């Protein structure tokens, strides 16, 4: 007789039947009935109607029946909270049971019932169980604290359970320690700054002792917790490494990988010449290799992590190339990862082997994999210079197979090889040209056209080849069209006599018959260039190209460092920092590898290392002008990649027409008037660009400087780092983070919109509620393109202060509504009040004195800023960047008194006296204002500006 | 930690769900089904998927998907390891891991899952401990239970969970005290078409079956422990002793368990026990091809190769095969395009051969890809790495146990390219 019989009853009266059986007098019948109920529950049937009947069965001394009823309760208590109360008494009684198994079971189950009313009754039994004499009960209770925290965080804090939990880290039983660590880690995730796991050498020692004795899962929790610790010096680091190393031999791969994480991180602190460092490196390889013989899912996660490890420390696995060779029945996700790692490990020593393998893969069945293998050959050529020739000949062999997708992929990579080794392998061009007709993918066609254009002078029939592409110009994809345009212009510059007609044809196709702005703009630029100054055109179009290198596909070093700290986590699988994808990431701290500090200098080291542990979110980067110009030039240089729009040709004047040479006139024919959009001459944009790309503003106030002591330039306007205003989980996948700034007298609301949902977002709009200073958007929210899933855009919204006014609490609170095609979302944020300080906020000395006296003393408020290590001049400079002007400075008894003024957009003046004592990091600030409400906000902004 | 578990069968039905925290709607699996669709075959579904609110981490085992939903940053290996543990536990309890058997024992399954995780944290995953709390069903017990109203659930506190040796239950008693060890080695290798070894390594595992009374403390030593490159042990093994003396010292769990796994890597020379002479070719015209395979023993240390079997995934254009074998049987499945030749025992005097013609779909172009050969074999009483157990000593108990060691070598992922 099996349980499957429980699935078969689907008759109408099923619930009634069960009800009758549950209320039966016979124990056995009751149990059978509960089993049936559980079985229905598992398959998703709604049996919640039976709640009272099932709960009635709870008062039993039969352990199995009790467990079954508990199972049921956990599932349905949420939907029947009032009924669930009936169970409370039994729970409380069970928590006092002499049998520790029952005590633990009761407290465990109670924690799973997510009903507020029940939670209240849970506190007392839980407190007792946390101090129970039996470790089994204690360890269960530790987990229960985490459950309770998930339901009601405030309650847990108020009841002091967190402290009890911290005490459990020093428990004598290793399992209790492990569970306490696990519970604290989970709680800490929702309280990133709470410092719950306050690690010090003593607690580390406790953890390391428990590590040896607890279960495999406990070891994972402890190792992950250890990884967050920053040792004081290399000696401590080494001793931790020594005690963690045995975990590499654990049968559980998660333990192994967590141990690898700890070692990779702490190794950073060891001096490279230490013998132990070398030993450790050697010890890391075998366990990583062993991970690859596990189940494919484990292999995949291991491979993603190994990918990071070989980028950070290639020496660990440099001799293990063979284990990454692909087997034909590996799942595709394993194959692709292995391939990637093979390239990363490729070196002169093993390149022959790697190439032989790659060639083998190129004849496999799976098309995606074959393509990737062909591409890999190209990457090898670029990475290992000595192998380039071999790679090229391998690629030629593959082209001979005439398998369509192999040929196309090979041509794409050969183009990259040409970019790396110009003028070296042209002999193969003839072979490539033979395959021209079989190319049907845009990327391959574009690559081939690029090659023809680049080497036009060596290909006799280059013009014919390109002309053949031109016939179907409008059917081509943009990528091919752009490439064709450039290639023909190159050809024209190299062989001007025979190809004039061709170039005219392509220019007119690109500029007149195309709707694509990229194509048109590029066409016009060439056209102007060719017609005004062919020599300049040659210099621009045929300029020497920067060589490409293999670094392009490496992970950027700071990100890599962060990811190394996250080995074994989801971040390491996605190769993205957790802040990029973990929901509600407001609190995710960026992790960094520790800085190496020798034991000799340990006196200062805690400070430096703890500072290194916390890194700030990088401020929004404004592209320097060089980059943009570079982009503009790159239109020619990087073949297919640039499809981004050109920056608006701001230098365009209608008068530019005059500059058109005669050659262009003839090309344009009578159509002159039809192209007013013609861009400015190529020479113009560089001259114009710096002006149009206003660099961060704030420096323009330098002339206001008239104080004797001031040295150096005033700092820029202080813009706080972006914070998450609207987490994705509250806005159906839209995440908004932002900050406020002031640029050239205009208040800017700078936002980063991220689409974390699965669908495209469009139609963005923004509105503010009435607020204290009448802030309102000065224009609509400029989100022109739809926001694709996982895409992020930066938006800067200018604000004015002419909106409706209503006093908010706190004063600088701003309530915002953002709409998109999905819904309307509301959030509130607080702006730093210094963005309201206007540029003409400098008072005359005399006026200042008079005003200061005039404002009654009760309007004065005094604040202290602690731990500010600037001298008074630097402070005054910093503040001036934020439109806080120092009017006078007086020095009395080595104490600097700075008198400052600022004016808000609504005309309120704020006067300040700042006292700075040399050598004392604490400043005293007195603020006087006719509207004393603003003082608090002003003080906050002082603090923010001075400390950043 | 682990939030929910969904068990999904081959045809994409969710037949069991279990939540350890709040209930996650099963609609979350839709993302998985989408990925399943895109992946083509079930083996190719990526094990980690991202959805707007959850991560889906899955394994594919015994034609079932074990899919777990997690909401926070959890080490994915932790989840994958746990899921495999769940599958193993089903195997251990019910003898197999299949939809039918899970449905048959749904209440036990539910109780097991409840015992294995608490709030997403693993609670008890040792089979010894679980079996003390939830007894596996046996025919006898289910008969007894139906008659007496007894239960599957143990009434005692699983003492093992608290002691420093959580893997062993207390008060074990046997009339015959026995300790058996199976040293099983699998060869993972890739040979190229000329028969040269591209890559070879050995994955070894020592499975133990220990039925000893009381608290025996065992020491197992090898003749040549230096052979082993990388080892991972059952938690019972004292790592310190291994580091210093290269012996395995442990108090064993009761019953069957994996004592250690090891790895002999490419750096050492790995003996390849068989060779395959093959030629598979397709003609430019005429829609047909030719196949000729011969296998023979190579480095077998004088032992006989048994259970020899060759599997070939043919190109899709191959319609049928007309072959004759001098030994064993062969089948070609025209739907899966798999040719299987079950050779059986290898006789060095008379090498088995399979030859004949392959017919292609008419008009199909000559296939480009070269089919790889997958090889299965078994050699009894040989550990191909050369590892040998020296002796087994027992301390802590008075009786004399019966001891035994068995060796076997198998082909793991053993491929020959053509």
Short mmCIF file of C-alpha atoms in Angstrom, two decimals, chain B:
data_model
loop_
_atom_site.label_atom_id
_atom_site.label_comp_id
_atom_site.label_asym_id
_atom_site.label_seq_id
_atom_site.Cartn_x
_atom_site.Cartn_y
_atom_site.Cartn_z
CA UNK B 1 18.88 30.52 1.82
CA UNK B 2 16.86 27.91 -0.04
CA UNK B 3 13.33 29.14 -0.32
CA UNK B 4 11.35 26.56 -2.21
CA UNK B 5 11.78 23.31 -4.06
CA UNK B 6 9.85 22.19 -7.10
CA UNK B 7 10.11 18.74 -8.57
CA UNK B 8 9.39 18.72 -12.28
CA UNK B 9 9.08 15.67 -14.45
CA UNK B 10 10.25 15.10 -17.97
CA UNK B 11 7.12 16.45 -19.59
CA UNK B 12 7.25 19.67 -17.58
CA UNK B 13 4.65 19.02 -14.84
CA UNK B 14 5.38 20.23 -11.35
CA UNK B 15 4.43 17.22 -9.27
CA UNK B 16 5.73 18.32 -5.89
CA UNK B 17 6.48 21.63 -4.27
CA UNK B 18 7.84 22.44 -0.86
CA UNK B 19 8.37 25.84 0.70
CA UNK B 20 10.58 26.49 3.67
CA UNK B 21 9.71 30.12 4.04
CA UNK B 22 6.76 32.00 2.61
CA UNK B 23 5.06 30.35 -0.33
CA UNK B 24 6.53 31.13 -3.73
CA UNK B 25 4.00 30.87 -6.50
CA UNK B 26 4.70 28.05 -8.88
CA UNK B 27 4.38 30.50 -11.73
CA UNK B 28 8.03 31.29 -11.03
CA UNK B 29 8.79 28.06 -12.87
CA UNK B 30 7.57 29.61 -16.10
CA UNK B 31 10.98 31.22 -16.49
CA UNK B 32 12.49 27.81 -16.15
CA UNK B 33 10.15 26.30 -18.70
CA UNK B 34 11.12 29.03 -21.10
CA UNK B 35 14.80 28.23 -20.62
CA UNK B 36 14.00 24.54 -20.94
CA UNK B 37 12.36 25.25 -24.28
CA UNK B 38 15.32 27.24 -25.53
CA UNK B 39 17.87 24.71 -24.40
CA UNK B 40 16.70 21.95 -26.72
CA UNK B 41 17.61 18.93 -24.66
CA UNK B 42 17.03 18.82 -20.90
CA UNK B 43 20.76 18.35 -20.17
CA UNK B 44 21.48 21.75 -21.64
CA UNK B 45 19.29 23.86 -19.37
CA UNK B 46 21.58 26.35 -17.62
CA UNK B 47 21.69 25.49 -13.91
CA UNK B 48 21.41 29.08 -12.68
CA UNK B 49 18.65 31.35 -13.97
CA UNK B 50 17.70 34.86 -12.96
CA UNK B 51 14.10 36.07 -12.74
CA UNK B 52 12.91 39.46 -11.49
CA UNK B 53 12.47 38.32 -7.90
CA UNK B 54 14.17 34.96 -7.56
CA UNK B 55 17.10 32.93 -8.71
CA UNK B 56 16.28 29.49 -9.98
CA UNK B 57 18.95 26.90 -9.39
CA UNK B 58 18.28 23.49 -10.81
CA UNK B 59 19.78 20.11 -11.37
CA UNK B 60 18.71 17.45 -13.83
CA UNK B 61 18.90 13.96 -12.46
CA UNK B 62 17.20 10.69 -13.22
CA UNK B 63 15.01 12.43 -15.78
CA UNK B 64 13.71 14.80 -13.12
CA UNK B 65 14.42 18.45 -12.56
CA UNK B 66 15.04 19.51 -8.99
CA UNK B 67 14.43 23.23 -9.10
CA UNK B 68 14.96 25.51 -6.14
CA UNK B 69 14.03 29.15 -5.84
CA UNK B 70 16.22 31.41 -3.74
CA UNK B 71 15.75 35.06 -3.01
CA UNK B 72 19.04 36.16 -1.52
CA UNK B 73 22.66 35.86 -2.45
CA UNK B 74 23.26 32.17 -1.71
CA UNK B 75 26.27 30.20 -2.89
CA UNK B 76 24.90 28.30 -5.88
CA UNK B 77 27.13 25.31 -5.21
CA UNK B 78 25.57 25.06 -1.79
CA UNK B 79 22.14 24.77 -3.39
CA UNK B 80 23.28 22.38 -6.10
CA UNK B 81 25.05 20.15 -3.60
CA UNK B 82 21.95 20.13 -1.46
CA UNK B 83 19.70 19.22 -4.37
CA UNK B 84 21.93 16.31 -5.25
CA UNK B 85 21.78 15.29 -1.63
CA UNK B 86 18.00 15.28 -1.78
CA UNK B 87 18.07 13.10 -4.86
CA UNK B 88 20.52 10.73 -3.20
CA UNK B 89 18.34 10.54 -0.13
CA UNK B 90 15.36 9.51 -2.26
CA UNK B 91 17.54 6.91 -3.89
CA UNK B 92 18.66 5.71 -0.50
CA UNK B 93 15.17 5.57 0.98
CA UNK B 94 13.17 4.22 -1.91
CA UNK B 95 15.75 2.38 -3.98
CA UNK B 96 15.21 4.65 -6.94
CA UNK B 97 14.53 8.30 -7.64
CA UNK B 98 11.56 8.63 -9.95
CA UNK B 99 8.26 10.42 -10.15
CA UNK B 100 6.32 7.25 -9.40
CA UNK B 101 8.26 6.38 -6.32
CA UNK B 102 8.15 9.93 -4.97
CA UNK B 103 4.40 10.07 -5.44
CA UNK B 104 4.05 6.69 -3.81
CA UNK B 105 5.85 7.92 -0.73
CA UNK B 106 4.81 11.53 -0.77
CA UNK B 107 4.32 11.85 2.96
CA UNK B 108 7.72 10.42 3.77
CA UNK B 109 9.20 12.69 1.11
CA UNK B 110 7.56 15.66 2.70
CA UNK B 111 8.74 14.68 6.15
CA UNK B 112 12.25 14.14 4.83
CA UNK B 113 12.36 17.54 3.18
CA UNK B 114 11.11 19.11 6.38
CA UNK B 115 13.85 17.40 8.33
CA UNK B 116 16.57 18.24 5.81
CA UNK B 117 16.04 22.00 5.78
CA UNK B 118 14.86 24.46 8.35
CA UNK B 119 14.20 28.00 7.19
CA UNK B 120 16.36 27.16 4.20
CA UNK B 121 19.32 26.05 6.34
CA UNK B 122 20.33 22.40 6.06
CA UNK B 123 19.37 20.58 9.20
CA UNK B 124 20.08 16.89 8.86
CA UNK B 125 21.45 15.52 5.64
CA UNK B 126 23.27 12.48 6.94
CA UNK B 127 21.41 9.37 5.96
CA UNK B 128 22.23 7.75 9.31
CA UNK B 129 20.62 10.54 11.25
CA UNK B 130 17.58 10.81 9.03
CA UNK B 131 16.93 7.10 9.16
CA UNK B 132 16.81 7.27 12.91
CA UNK B 133 14.09 9.89 12.72
CA UNK B 134 12.17 8.76 9.68
CA UNK B 135 12.42 5.10 8.98
CA UNK B 136 12.58 4.08 5.37
CA UNK B 137 9.62 2.06 4.15
CA UNK B 138 10.12 -1.65 3.87
CA UNK B 139 7.52 -4.11 2.86
CA UNK B 140 7.67 -5.76 6.22
CA UNK B 141 7.32 -2.53 8.12
CA UNK B 142 4.44 -1.22 6.06
CA UNK B 143 2.61 -4.50 6.68
CA UNK B 144 3.36 -4.30 10.38
CA UNK B 145 2.34 -0.68 10.49
CA UNK B 146 -0.98 -1.27 8.85
CA UNK B 147 -1.71 -4.03 11.29
CA UNK B 148 -0.57 -2.31 14.45
CA UNK B 149 -0.96 1.32 13.65
CA UNK B 150 2.75 1.85 14.17
CA UNK B 151 4.52 4.71 12.52
CA UNK B 152 7.47 5.45 10.32
CA UNK B 153 8.76 8.06 12.67
CA UNK B 154 11.32 7.27 15.29
CA UNK B 155 10.40 8.16 18.82
CA UNK B 156 13.90 8.85 20.00
CA UNK B 157 16.03 11.89 19.73
CA UNK B 158 18.63 11.32 17.05
CA UNK B 159 21.58 11.36 19.37
CA UNK B 160 24.02 11.55 16.51
CA UNK B 161 23.04 15.11 15.76
CA UNK B 162 24.52 16.24 19.01
CA UNK B 163 27.63 14.19 19.44
CA UNK B 164 30.96 15.11 17.92
CA UNK B 165 30.53 12.21 15.51
CA UNK B 166 27.14 13.05 14.05
CA UNK B 167 27.48 10.48 11.29
CA UNK B 168 27.36 7.41 13.52
CA UNK B 169 24.38 6.25 15.44
CA UNK B 170 24.93 4.87 18.88
CA UNK B 171 24.32 1.36 20.08
CA UNK B 172 25.02 -0.41 16.81
CA UNK B 173 25.05 -4.20 17.18
CA UNK B 174 25.79 -6.92 14.67
CA UNK B 175 26.26 -10.63 15.05
CA UNK B 176 28.60 -10.78 12.06
CA UNK B 177 31.05 -7.91 12.10
CA UNK B 178 32.19 -7.05 8.59
CA UNK B 179 34.01 -4.24 6.83
CA UNK B 180 34.14 -4.17 3.04
CA UNK B 181 35.82 -1.64 0.81
CA UNK B 182 35.31 -1.22 -2.93
CA UNK B 183 38.03 0.69 -4.73
CA UNK B 184 36.38 1.88 -7.94
CA UNK B 185 38.33 3.77 -10.55
CA UNK B 186 36.93 5.44 -13.61
CA UNK B 187 39.08 6.48 -16.52
CA UNK B 188 38.19 9.79 -18.12
CA UNK B 189 40.02 10.05 -21.38
CA UNK B 190 40.01 11.54 -24.82
CA UNK B 191 41.93 9.70 -27.53
CA UNK B 192 42.42 11.23 -30.93
CA UNK B 193 41.89 9.41 -34.20
CA UNK B 194 45.39 8.01 -34.27
CA UNK B 195 44.91 6.54 -30.80
CA UNK B 196 47.19 8.97 -28.99
CA UNK B 197 46.00 10.13 -25.60
CA UNK B 198 44.87 13.74 -25.71
CA UNK B 199 43.88 13.75 -22.11
CA UNK B 200 43.43 11.11 -19.44
CA UNK B 201 42.80 11.07 -15.76
CA UNK B 202 41.45 8.71 -13.16
CA UNK B 203 38.62 9.44 -10.78
CA UNK B 204 38.75 7.04 -7.91
CA UNK B 205 36.32 6.41 -5.14
CA UNK B 206 36.42 4.10 -2.15
CA UNK B 207 32.96 2.94 -1.17
CA UNK B 208 32.70 1.32 2.20
CA UNK B 209 30.15 -1.00 3.67
CA UNK B 210 30.79 -1.23 7.38
CA UNK B 211 28.75 -3.37 9.69
CA UNK B 212 30.62 -3.22 12.95
CA UNK B 213 29.25 -3.13 16.47
CA UNK B 214 29.96 -0.40 18.95
CA UNK B 215 32.37 2.45 18.25
CA UNK B 216 35.15 0.96 16.11
CA UNK B 217 38.08 3.19 15.22
CA UNK B 218 39.59 2.09 11.91
CA UNK B 219 42.90 2.78 10.25
CA UNK B 220 43.36 2.03 6.58
CA UNK B 221 46.73 2.35 4.92
CA UNK B 222 47.87 2.16 1.31
CA UNK B 223 50.92 0.58 -0.25
CA UNK B 224 51.51 3.64 -2.42
CA UNK B 225 49.57 6.66 -1.16
CA UNK B 226 51.77 9.12 -3.08
CA UNK B 227 49.91 8.22 -6.26
CA UNK B 228 46.89 10.20 -5.18
CA UNK B 229 46.86 13.79 -6.40
CA UNK B 230 43.83 15.21 -4.79
CA UNK B 231 41.68 13.59 -2.19
CA UNK B 232 38.41 14.48 -0.58
CA UNK B 233 37.20 12.65 2.43
CA UNK B 234 34.07 11.78 4.25
CA UNK B 235 33.87 14.06 7.30
CA UNK B 236 34.73 11.11 9.52
CA UNK B 237 38.32 10.93 8.26
CA UNK B 238 40.91 12.63 10.43
CA UNK B 239 42.66 14.97 8.04
CA UNK B 240 45.65 15.55 10.30
CA UNK B 241 46.64 11.87 10.23
CA UNK B 242 46.40 11.85 6.46
CA UNK B 243 48.56 14.95 6.17
CA UNK B 244 51.27 13.58 8.42
CA UNK B 245 51.18 9.81 7.88
CA UNK B 246 49.10 9.27 4.74
CA UNK B 247 46.77 6.85 6.48
CA UNK B 248 43.00 7.02 6.74
CA UNK B 249 41.97 7.05 10.35
CA UNK B 250 38.25 7.22 11.10
CA UNK B 251 35.24 6.14 13.11
CA UNK B 252 32.96 4.95 10.32
CA UNK B 253 29.27 5.68 9.85
CA UNK B 254 27.09 2.63 10.05
CA UNK B 255 26.28 1.03 6.71
CA UNK B 256 27.18 2.19 3.21
CA UNK B 257 29.07 5.41 2.62
CA UNK B 258 31.72 6.97 0.43
CA UNK B 259 34.93 7.00 2.39
CA UNK B 260 36.98 9.07 -0.02
CA UNK B 261 37.28 10.18 -3.58
CA UNK B 262 40.58 10.82 -5.26
CA UNK B 263 41.99 11.94 -8.45
CA UNK B 264 45.03 10.85 -10.41
CA UNK B 265 45.60 13.54 -12.92
CA UNK B 266 47.11 14.05 -16.29
CA UNK B 267 50.53 14.69 -14.82
CA UNK B 268 50.96 10.98 -14.11
CA UNK B 269 50.83 8.54 -16.95
CA UNK B 270 47.48 6.88 -17.12
CA UNK B 271 47.33 3.40 -18.58
CA UNK B 272 44.74 3.07 -21.32
CA UNK B 273 43.37 -0.48 -21.20
CA UNK B 274 42.01 -0.77 -24.75
CA UNK B 275 42.63 0.52 -28.22
CA UNK B 276 40.15 1.10 -31.02
CA UNK B 277 41.04 0.98 -34.66
CA UNK B 278 38.34 2.80 -36.48
CA UNK B 279 37.48 4.22 -39.80
CA UNK B 280 34.18 5.89 -40.42
CA UNK B 281 33.81 7.63 -43.73
CA UNK B 282 31.17 8.94 -46.03
CA UNK B 283 31.38 9.00 -49.79
CA UNK B 284 31.03 12.19 -51.75
CA UNK B 285 28.22 10.68 -53.81
CA UNK B 286 25.84 7.83 -53.49
CA UNK B 287 24.51 8.74 -50.04
CA UNK B 288 26.36 6.08 -48.16
CA UNK B 289 29.29 5.53 -45.90
CA UNK B 290 31.52 2.88 -44.48
CA UNK B 291 32.29 1.84 -40.93
CA UNK B 292 35.00 -0.44 -39.67
CA UNK B 293 35.82 -0.84 -35.99
CA UNK B 294 38.24 -3.16 -34.25
CA UNK B 295 38.90 -3.16 -30.54
CA UNK B 296 41.65 -4.85 -28.64
CA UNK B 297 43.23 -4.86 -25.17
CA UNK B 298 46.22 -2.66 -24.50
CA UNK B 299 47.50 -2.11 -20.94
CA UNK B 300 45.30 -4.42 -18.89
CA UNK B 301 47.92 -5.76 -16.46
CA UNK B 302 46.93 -9.26 -17.45
CA UNK B 303 43.28 -8.88 -16.51
CA UNK B 304 40.32 -9.44 -18.80
CA UNK B 305 38.30 -6.51 -20.11
CA UNK B 306 34.58 -7.11 -19.71
CA UNK B 307 31.40 -5.26 -20.46
CA UNK B 308 32.97 -3.58 -23.46
CA UNK B 309 30.45 -1.38 -25.19
CA UNK B 310 30.87 1.27 -27.87
CA UNK B 311 28.31 4.01 -28.43
CA UNK B 312 28.42 6.30 -31.44
CA UNK B 313 26.26 9.34 -32.09
CA UNK B 314 25.91 9.32 -35.85
CA UNK B 315 25.37 12.45 -37.94
CA UNK B 316 21.68 13.20 -38.43
CA UNK B 317 21.78 12.23 -42.09
CA UNK B 318 22.52 8.57 -41.32
CA UNK B 319 19.32 6.61 -41.93
CA UNK B 320 20.36 3.05 -41.26
CA UNK B 321 23.35 0.83 -40.75
CA UNK B 322 24.00 -2.52 -42.33
CA UNK B 323 26.75 -4.01 -40.21
CA UNK B 324 28.13 -7.35 -39.16
CA UNK B 325 29.98 -8.01 -35.94
CA UNK B 326 32.32 -10.89 -35.25
CA UNK B 327 31.32 -10.70 -31.61
CA UNK B 328 28.49 -9.23 -29.54
CA UNK B 329 25.34 -7.51 -30.69
CA UNK B 330 24.75 -4.14 -32.26
CA UNK B 331 21.74 -1.88 -32.74
CA UNK B 332 21.18 1.37 -34.53
CA UNK B 333 18.38 3.64 -33.43
CA UNK B 334 17.40 5.76 -36.44
CA UNK B 335 15.51 8.27 -34.27
CA UNK B 336 18.19 9.11 -31.72
CA UNK B 337 20.93 8.30 -34.30
CA UNK B 338 22.79 6.24 -31.76
CA UNK B 339 24.71 3.14 -32.73
CA UNK B 340 25.44 0.78 -29.85
CA UNK B 341 27.79 -2.16 -30.14
CA UNK B 342 27.75 -4.37 -27.09
CA UNK B 343 30.99 -6.32 -27.42
CA UNK B 344 31.12 -8.08 -24.08
CA UNK B 345 34.33 -9.77 -23.01
CA UNK B 346 37.50 -8.95 -24.97
CA UNK B 347 39.37 -11.95 -26.25
CA UNK B 348 42.98 -11.01 -27.06
CA UNK B 349 43.32 -13.94 -29.45
CA UNK B 350 40.35 -13.00 -31.60
CA UNK B 351 39.82 -9.26 -31.81
CA UNK B 352 36.18 -8.22 -32.18
CA UNK B 353 35.35 -6.36 -35.34
CA UNK B 354 32.30 -4.49 -36.59
CA UNK B 355 32.07 -3.48 -40.19
CA UNK B 356 29.59 -2.64 -42.86
CA UNK B 357 27.91 0.22 -44.64
CA UNK B 358 25.89 3.20 -43.52
CA UNK B 359 23.15 4.58 -45.69
CA UNK B 360 22.35 8.26 -45.73
CA UNK B 361 19.22 10.18 -46.51
CA UNK B 362 19.17 10.41 -50.26
CA UNK B 363 20.37 13.74 -51.50
CA UNK B 364 21.76 14.80 -48.15
CA UNK B 365 25.20 16.38 -48.38
CA UNK B 366 28.16 14.51 -46.99
CA UNK B 367 28.11 15.04 -43.20
CA UNK B 368 30.82 17.39 -41.97
CA UNK B 369 31.07 16.33 -38.39
CA UNK B 370 33.05 13.35 -37.22
CA UNK B 371 31.13 11.18 -34.78
CA UNK B 372 32.92 10.45 -31.51
CA UNK B 373 33.00 7.01 -29.92
CA UNK B 374 32.02 6.60 -26.34
CA UNK B 375 33.48 3.59 -24.62
CA UNK B 376 32.28 1.59 -21.64
CA UNK B 377 34.26 -1.19 -20.08
CA UNK B 378 34.93 -2.91 -16.83
CA UNK B 379 37.98 -4.69 -15.44
CA UNK B 380 37.53 -6.68 -12.27
CA UNK B 381 40.21 -6.97 -9.62
CA UNK B 382 42.27 -4.10 -10.97
CA UNK B 383 42.75 -0.52 -9.94
CA UNK B 384 44.27 0.94 -13.05
CA UNK B 385 46.14 3.64 -11.14
CA UNK B 386 48.00 0.91 -9.26
CA UNK B 387 46.73 1.95 -5.86
CA UNK B 388 46.62 -0.89 -3.33
CA UNK B 389 45.26 -1.11 0.17
CA UNK B 390 47.93 -2.31 2.55
CA UNK B 391 46.08 -3.12 5.74
CA UNK B 392 43.07 -2.31 7.86
CA UNK B 393 43.34 -2.15 11.63
CA UNK B 394 40.61 -1.73 14.16
CA UNK B 395 40.90 -0.18 17.59
CA UNK B 396 38.42 0.47 20.35
CA UNK B 397 36.52 -2.83 20.10
CA UNK B 398 37.48 -6.33 21.09
CA UNK B 399 35.94 -8.56 18.40
CA UNK B 400 37.69 -9.64 15.18
CA UNK B 401 35.92 -8.25 12.13
CA UNK B 402 35.82 -9.84 8.71
CA UNK B 403 37.59 -7.57 6.22
CA UNK B 404 37.59 -7.40 2.45
CA UNK B 405 38.78 -5.13 -0.37
CA UNK B 406 37.58 -5.31 -3.97
CA UNK B 407 39.00 -3.41 -6.93
CA UNK B 408 37.29 -2.53 -10.15
CA UNK B 409 38.18 -0.26 -13.05
CA UNK B 410 35.56 1.24 -15.34
CA UNK B 411 35.48 3.68 -18.19
CA UNK B 412 34.11 7.03 -17.11
CA UNK B 413 33.89 9.65 -19.81
CA UNK B 414 36.07 7.75 -22.23
CA UNK B 415 35.94 9.08 -25.77
CA UNK B 416 37.67 8.29 -29.01
CA UNK B 417 37.55 10.92 -31.70
CA UNK B 418 37.39 10.04 -35.35
#
